[in-house]
XYZ file of C-alpha atoms in Angstrom:
487
model
C 23.613 42.935 -56.160
C 24.699 40.718 -53.237
C 21.228 39.230 -53.029
C 21.662 37.789 -56.516
C 24.375 35.599 -55.115
C 21.960 33.975 -52.590
C 21.342 30.340 -53.479
C 17.692 29.357 -54.036
C 14.696 31.103 -52.524
C 12.810 30.971 -49.206
C 9.843 29.286 -50.868
C 12.042 26.609 -52.500
C 13.779 25.802 -49.197
C 10.455 25.704 -47.314
C 8.878 23.436 -49.950
C 11.878 21.081 -49.877
C 11.829 20.965 -46.059
C 8.096 20.166 -45.868
C 8.510 17.482 -48.551
C 11.385 15.822 -46.642
C 9.434 16.049 -43.359
C 6.367 14.370 -44.864
C 8.577 11.524 -46.081
C 10.376 11.230 -42.748
C 13.708 11.948 -44.482
C 15.452 13.465 -41.456
C 18.987 13.599 -42.989
C 17.632 15.686 -45.899
C 15.794 17.948 -43.438
C 19.030 18.436 -41.492
C 20.864 19.523 -44.665
C 18.301 22.317 -45.129
C 18.739 23.586 -41.537
C 21.333 26.189 -40.519
C 23.565 24.635 -37.867
C 21.191 21.824 -36.810
C 21.741 20.714 -33.186
C 23.713 17.478 -32.786
C 20.556 15.697 -31.595
C 18.372 17.008 -34.448
C 17.616 13.493 -35.740
C 17.242 12.112 -32.207
C 14.623 14.780 -31.307
C 12.541 13.903 -34.384
C 12.755 10.138 -33.917
C 12.126 10.335 -30.153
C 8.949 12.377 -30.614
C 7.687 9.895 -33.221
C 8.464 6.892 -31.033
C 7.426 8.351 -27.668
C 4.044 9.565 -28.912
C 3.439 6.534 -31.183
C 3.120 8.776 -34.249
C 1.986 6.787 -37.275
C 2.068 9.612 -39.855
C 2.224 13.386 -40.163
C 0.284 15.627 -42.532
C 1.604 19.186 -43.183
C -0.285 22.040 -44.866
C 1.881 25.181 -45.373
C 0.287 28.638 -45.435
C 1.514 31.757 -47.282
C 5.206 32.614 -47.014
C 5.726 36.011 -45.384
C 8.822 38.169 -45.534
C 9.873 39.323 -42.045
C 12.755 41.560 -43.090
C 15.907 41.554 -45.205
C 16.925 37.917 -45.664
C 14.214 36.612 -43.313
C 10.882 34.870 -43.884
C 8.423 32.510 -42.229
C 5.753 30.040 -43.265
C 2.874 29.334 -40.854
C 1.681 25.754 -41.252
C -0.983 23.397 -39.956
C 0.028 19.887 -39.029
C -1.855 16.751 -38.079
C -0.061 13.878 -36.376
C -1.839 10.540 -36.408
C -1.290 8.931 -32.989
C -1.833 5.213 -32.512
C -3.719 5.718 -29.233
C -5.679 8.883 -30.025
C -6.044 9.227 -33.789
C -5.649 12.669 -35.382
C -3.854 15.280 -33.248
C -3.704 18.690 -34.982
C -1.179 21.428 -34.221
C -0.116 24.796 -35.662
C 3.442 25.987 -35.918
C 5.765 28.224 -37.932
C 8.758 27.414 -40.126
C 11.295 30.269 -39.875
C 13.876 30.858 -42.627
C 16.848 33.147 -43.080
C 19.789 33.730 -45.382
C 22.905 32.187 -43.912
C 26.184 31.686 -45.780
C 24.500 33.023 -48.964
C 21.761 30.373 -48.925
C 18.192 30.217 -47.627
C 18.203 27.939 -44.613
C 15.612 26.766 -42.104
C 16.189 28.399 -38.704
C 15.131 25.428 -36.658
C 14.104 25.289 -32.997
C 12.277 22.528 -31.066
C 9.007 24.498 -31.316
C 9.158 23.953 -35.096
C 8.195 20.342 -34.259
C 5.452 21.524 -31.894
C 4.929 24.863 -30.128
C 4.756 23.156 -26.722
C 8.407 22.064 -27.088
C 9.530 25.682 -26.605
C 11.589 26.626 -23.533
C 12.585 23.045 -22.707
C 9.035 21.706 -22.846
C 8.400 18.012 -23.430
C 5.483 15.968 -24.723
C 4.918 12.583 -23.136
C 2.549 9.688 -23.648
C 1.867 7.875 -20.374
C -0.050 4.704 -19.608
C -2.959 5.001 -17.197
C -3.164 1.790 -15.217
C -6.483 0.051 -15.325
C -8.172 -0.732 -12.065
C -8.038 -4.388 -11.117
C -10.438 -6.449 -13.184
C -13.884 -6.674 -11.670
C -15.516 -10.059 -11.911
C -19.296 -9.857 -11.843
C -22.239 -12.241 -11.861
C -23.773 -13.593 -15.050
C -26.367 -10.808 -14.766
C -23.622 -8.147 -14.559
C -24.113 -7.436 -10.841
C -21.313 -7.051 -8.338
C -20.481 -10.146 -6.335
C -20.871 -9.412 -2.607
C -17.632 -9.430 -0.629
C -18.897 -11.989 1.882
C -20.017 -14.562 -0.680
C -17.208 -17.049 0.142
C -16.139 -16.967 -3.524
C -13.389 -14.362 -3.047
C -10.382 -16.683 -3.100
C -11.388 -18.046 -6.506
C -12.219 -14.644 -7.991
C -8.991 -13.064 -6.699
C -7.066 -15.905 -8.303
C -8.754 -15.075 -11.631
C -8.286 -11.286 -11.640
C -4.699 -11.284 -12.992
C -5.993 -13.151 -16.075
C -7.968 -10.049 -17.056
C -5.731 -7.131 -16.007
C -3.262 -7.118 -18.888
C -5.969 -6.071 -21.347
C -6.774 -2.642 -19.962
C -4.377 0.299 -20.055
C -5.511 3.817 -20.797
C -3.341 6.623 -22.159
C -2.740 10.298 -21.483
C -0.798 12.812 -23.578
C 0.774 15.467 -21.345
C 2.780 18.650 -21.826
C 5.535 19.383 -19.312
C 7.108 22.847 -19.297
C 9.694 23.678 -16.598
C 8.183 25.800 -13.836
C 4.591 25.139 -14.942
C 2.053 22.549 -13.820
C 1.742 19.443 -15.980
C -0.982 19.920 -18.591
C -3.089 17.013 -19.794
C -3.743 17.370 -23.516
C -5.680 14.181 -24.280
C -6.758 11.085 -22.354
C -8.158 7.724 -23.212
C -9.427 6.072 -20.064
C -8.899 2.330 -19.739
C -11.944 0.344 -20.673
C -13.779 -0.808 -17.591
C -12.310 -4.249 -17.175
C -15.443 -6.139 -16.201
C -15.664 -9.855 -16.840
C -18.848 -11.854 -16.349
C -18.615 -15.128 -14.518
C -21.307 -17.803 -14.642
C -22.232 -17.147 -10.997
C -25.881 -16.258 -10.423
C -26.344 -13.417 -7.959
C -29.339 -15.026 -6.269
C -27.923 -18.574 -6.192
C -24.523 -17.396 -4.888
C -26.221 -15.282 -2.214
C -28.393 -18.215 -1.106
C -25.361 -20.529 -0.971
C -23.328 -18.042 1.090
C -26.165 -17.450 3.565
C -26.725 -21.214 3.926
C -23.068 -21.611 4.970
C -23.121 -18.778 7.514
C -22.175 -20.333 10.849
C -21.217 -23.674 9.246
C -17.483 -24.019 9.655
C -15.283 -25.878 7.143
C -18.003 -26.309 4.517
C -18.771 -25.652 0.861
C -21.658 -25.498 -1.595
C -21.201 -25.792 -5.345
C -24.234 -25.369 -7.596
C -24.250 -26.136 -11.329
C -26.786 -25.602 -14.109
C -27.085 -29.133 -15.538
C -28.214 -27.984 -19.002
C -25.011 -25.962 -19.593
C -22.399 -26.893 -16.971
C -22.281 -23.288 -15.715
C -21.278 -22.952 -12.064
C -24.099 -20.910 -10.495
C -22.639 -20.787 -6.979
C -19.225 -21.483 -5.520
C -19.300 -20.748 -1.803
C -16.253 -22.211 -0.093
C -15.571 -21.992 3.650
C -13.157 -24.948 3.762
C -10.296 -24.333 6.187
C -6.560 -25.088 6.011
C -6.352 -23.838 2.396
C -8.490 -26.697 1.104
C -10.264 -26.057 -2.193
C -13.666 -27.418 -3.214
C -12.556 -27.639 -6.848
C -9.015 -28.997 -6.497
C -8.779 -31.048 -3.279
C -10.145 -34.567 -2.965
C -11.854 -36.219 -0.010
C -13.389 -39.655 0.611
C -16.945 -39.311 -0.777
C -18.649 -41.919 1.389
C -22.100 -42.991 0.281
C -22.605 -40.297 -2.363
C -20.234 -42.522 -4.380
C -22.914 -45.231 -4.286
C -24.454 -43.234 -7.167
C -21.504 -44.389 -9.329
C -21.685 -47.952 -7.973
C -25.439 -47.988 -8.634
C -24.803 -46.794 -12.214
C -22.352 -49.685 -12.725
C -24.815 -52.230 -11.262
C -27.731 -50.857 -13.319
C -25.612 -50.998 -16.504
C -24.760 -54.594 -15.564
C -28.448 -55.564 -15.492
C -29.576 -55.061 -11.875
C -33.128 -53.699 -11.984
C -34.027 -50.812 -9.638
C -37.089 -52.812 -8.510
C -35.086 -56.030 -7.907
C -35.382 -57.425 -4.374
C -32.054 -57.491 -2.566
C -30.917 -58.285 0.971
C -29.973 -55.429 3.364
C -28.663 -57.253 6.482
C -27.104 -55.336 9.385
C -23.744 -56.955 8.641
C -22.435 -58.682 5.515
C -19.254 -60.735 5.317
C -17.629 -61.258 1.930
C -16.834 -65.002 1.778
C -13.304 -65.490 3.196
C -12.907 -61.700 3.484
C -13.919 -58.712 5.602
C -17.282 -57.837 7.156
C -19.144 -54.586 6.428
C -21.885 -52.991 8.563
C -24.780 -50.696 7.940
C -24.913 -47.512 9.971
C -26.029 -48.695 13.416
C -26.018 -52.280 12.032
C -29.657 -51.762 11.005
C -31.104 -54.877 9.350
C -33.735 -53.986 6.740
C -34.234 -57.481 5.403
C -35.433 -57.779 1.811
C -35.785 -54.411 0.019
C -35.835 -53.123 -3.553
C -32.499 -51.999 -4.994
C -33.996 -48.476 -5.089
C -34.691 -48.629 -1.346
C -31.251 -50.082 -0.621
C -29.906 -46.900 -2.217
C -32.463 -44.690 -0.447
C -31.544 -46.188 2.955
C -27.840 -46.265 2.006
C -27.406 -49.980 2.734
C -23.645 -50.597 2.820
C -24.217 -54.340 3.039
C -26.390 -54.470 -0.096
C -23.898 -52.512 -2.163
C -20.910 -54.550 -0.998
C -22.687 -57.863 -1.700
C -24.074 -56.827 -5.096
C -20.860 -55.188 -6.313
C -18.515 -57.951 -5.183
C -20.682 -60.613 -6.836
C -21.609 -58.726 -10.018
C -18.764 -56.284 -10.785
C -15.001 -56.154 -11.149
C -12.810 -53.320 -9.899
C -12.162 -52.413 -13.548
C -15.892 -52.093 -14.252
C -16.333 -49.782 -11.261
C -13.395 -47.599 -12.322
C -14.596 -47.461 -15.947
C -18.071 -46.352 -14.784
C -16.523 -43.695 -12.544
C -14.417 -42.434 -15.458
C -17.538 -42.241 -17.628
C -19.167 -40.032 -14.969
C -16.232 -37.609 -14.766
C -13.536 -39.280 -12.662
C -9.923 -39.486 -13.730
C -9.910 -36.275 -15.752
C -8.906 -32.658 -15.120
C -11.774 -30.173 -15.294
C -11.331 -26.907 -17.201
C -13.423 -24.433 -15.215
C -11.307 -21.291 -15.696
C -9.902 -21.807 -12.179
C -8.646 -25.332 -12.765
C -10.166 -28.319 -11.067
C -10.176 -32.057 -10.871
C -12.780 -34.744 -10.287
C -11.510 -37.764 -8.427
C -9.866 -41.145 -8.705
C -10.795 -44.792 -8.260
C -7.388 -46.485 -8.021
C -6.878 -49.962 -9.461
C -6.948 -52.779 -6.911
C -6.967 -56.569 -6.923
C -7.671 -56.615 -3.184
C -11.286 -57.710 -2.691
C -11.588 -55.955 0.674
C -10.276 -52.678 -0.775
C -12.652 -53.019 -3.750
C -15.595 -53.516 -1.333
C -14.581 -50.384 0.598
C -14.292 -48.423 -2.680
C -17.827 -49.496 -3.634
C -19.267 -47.539 -0.684
C -16.979 -44.529 -1.138
C -14.396 -45.470 1.467
C -11.181 -47.343 0.667
C -9.027 -45.454 -1.800
C -11.796 -43.586 -3.660
C -11.543 -39.773 -3.453
C -13.474 -36.942 -5.108
C -13.810 -33.162 -5.080
C -17.079 -31.455 -4.151
C -16.978 -30.021 -7.712
C -16.916 -33.576 -9.092
C -19.904 -34.621 -7.007
C -21.912 -31.557 -8.076
C -21.149 -32.440 -11.721
C -22.289 -36.016 -11.046
C -25.662 -34.795 -9.705
C -25.965 -32.465 -12.721
C -25.310 -35.380 -15.094
C -28.099 -37.434 -13.482
C -30.507 -34.492 -13.854
C -29.685 -33.722 -17.499
C -28.609 -37.137 -18.772
C -25.311 -35.648 -20.021
C -22.032 -35.132 -18.153
C -20.860 -31.587 -18.861
C -17.580 -30.055 -17.813
C -18.404 -27.415 -15.159
C -17.169 -23.887 -15.894
C -16.995 -20.556 -14.077
C -16.345 -18.395 -17.171
C -17.462 -18.153 -20.790
C -16.298 -21.043 -22.953
C -13.714 -18.926 -24.889
C -12.194 -17.653 -21.629
C -12.070 -21.173 -20.160
C -10.209 -22.370 -23.274
C -7.784 -19.418 -23.039
C -6.997 -19.941 -19.350
C -7.431 -23.677 -18.727
C -7.360 -25.269 -22.162
C -10.086 -27.145 -24.018
C -12.714 -28.654 -21.683
C -13.656 -32.322 -21.924
C -16.438 -32.805 -24.437
C -19.997 -33.510 -23.270
C -20.665 -37.184 -22.493
C -24.230 -38.469 -23.032
C -25.092 -41.056 -20.378
C -27.094 -44.288 -20.802
C -30.766 -43.234 -20.802
C -32.045 -46.259 -18.847
C -29.369 -45.900 -16.180
C -30.109 -42.170 -15.838
C -33.871 -42.766 -15.523
C -33.285 -45.359 -12.789
C -30.866 -43.104 -10.876
C -33.404 -40.273 -10.931
C -36.004 -42.527 -9.303
C -33.500 -43.746 -6.734
C -32.361 -40.204 -5.816
C -36.004 -39.122 -5.481
C -36.580 -42.025 -3.074
C -33.717 -40.790 -0.839
C -35.646 -37.554 -0.204
C -39.124 -39.109 -0.163
C -38.525 -41.834 2.432
C -34.767 -42.443 2.703
C -31.856 -40.834 4.528
C -32.818 -37.250 3.512
C -36.557 -37.493 4.256
C -38.380 -35.155 6.676
C -35.508 -32.652 6.669
C -37.343 -29.608 5.315
C -36.169 -29.954 1.722
C -38.525 -28.250 -0.767
C -40.737 -30.209 -3.147
C -39.018 -31.698 -6.182
C -35.555 -32.307 -4.718
C -33.766 -35.591 -5.462
C -30.433 -36.406 -3.861
C -28.028 -38.705 -2.024
C -26.514 -38.372 1.418
C -23.000 -39.479 2.266
C -21.029 -39.976 5.452
C -17.334 -40.531 4.874
C -15.272 -41.993 7.697
C -11.789 -40.512 7.851
C -10.077 -42.522 10.626
C -7.621 -41.133 13.192
C -10.566 -40.428 15.521
C -11.674 -37.422 13.439
C -15.346 -36.704 12.824
C -16.708 -38.009 9.498
C -17.252 -35.760 6.474
C -20.900 -34.996 5.696
C -22.067 -34.926 2.059
C -25.335 -34.282 0.253
C -25.621 -34.084 -3.529
C -28.786 -33.549 -5.521
C -30.791 -31.466 -7.924
C -34.034 -29.632 -8.324
C -35.156 -28.552 -11.804
C -32.174 -27.083 -13.703
C -29.987 -26.731 -10.614
C -27.667 -29.396 -9.215
C -25.598 -29.041 -6.076
C -23.099 -30.549 -3.713
C -22.968 -29.672 0.000
C -19.820 -30.847 1.804
C -19.121 -30.300 5.503
C -15.596 -31.392 6.367
C -15.508 -33.252 9.700
C -19.157 -32.258 10.120
C -20.576 -35.673 10.987
C -23.240 -37.583 9.055
C -24.575 -36.396 5.731
C -28.125 -36.316 7.102
C -27.269 -34.235 10.174
C -24.476 -32.019 8.751
C -25.111 -31.518 5.037
C -28.869 -31.933 4.439
C -29.883 -28.989 6.714
C -27.435 -26.739 4.828
C -28.964 -27.875 1.509
C -32.466 -27.197 2.866
C -31.474 -23.654 3.888
C -29.848 -23.115 0.486
C -32.759 -24.387 -1.596
C -35.431 -22.692 0.517
C -33.462 -19.450 0.244
C -33.555 -19.380 -3.549
């Protein structure tokens, strides 16, 4: 009759235990267990936290008697894991009469059979490979494309997204067993670089020390090529240099907006002296006499530009025009960037030097490529190397598009075409349809000048810059010809 004094039944205790387990009521579970280990609650909570368990579903089978005062209930369980979803398991709840009551005879394998004999279950992160930045077409970017420093700078922006997961079983004395894996998503991010344009830019720079090519799609602002071989840690998107005569494009825009007609006849003497101020020379002091304003630009007449600007413009007007065409603002490309500056001056000689891209005026090659793109499309667009959402995330909101004056743009297009047809970039092997502007920027201290050439052809604008390379015609135009003919 002793059995009549046993409290409850095996089935009641099992049902109560499963109910408490489903609800996550660990203290109630512990009260139903015979001599629960001191870390009973810790083992349950640790498994839930370590494996990121969101819920558990338990389906008990038939209770079976296994002897006098002993029983067991096989059960199916399904844990819902945050990283893997449903993870089913089968186990057994053992019960016995202890101290005249039916109690759960708990062991770690009640939680999961793989916890037997000191086994552990662990959820580990699988590190993603470094982000791979690819071309706009999804192709790999060649290692020798001279874009590496920019792409390596970007990679950390995309690595935090991709971790995979593995669920492993570790049993002492046995090899680690992988139960489930979720590989990290291939962390591939498309840039705006065009495979063919980047390749052509890189090949055009082969053998040209201390040089860069930036190409932009004028209709969108996408950077199609960024090949940078500048030395001494200089950057084509962040570091500024005197732009020389390519800046005459800005001065011409200011003069055109102020009413100077591209067909107007202007003087291009070998030397011009500002009344009571400094003298300025053409390259080689060449005297071209009376020429159209278009031809003064095509031949890069310093004297014409100094005379016209100092008699028609103020320093403020020049700076305001430069700002309209991109100067004085940061550029949100995804890798940072800046354009250039035209500092304020009330010194007439300094203003005259600024007019021809000497003096205090400085610009980045990126800025000059964007200027050429704005002439081609009629709208200044902020250049970018990544998708617009990624640029906003990394660099902040780009400057809005700026529509340019239609008459000024039309005149500049004709003037840039004249440079290639019969001006300083003529007979240099450039393909049909190219318009551009050469620049030679003196740097003082006995160093060789910087060579510049900016331009466009169809929906592609570019800037070639050869630091200390000499004249724009001799240093930069041949690089541009190789680049454009290689497309």
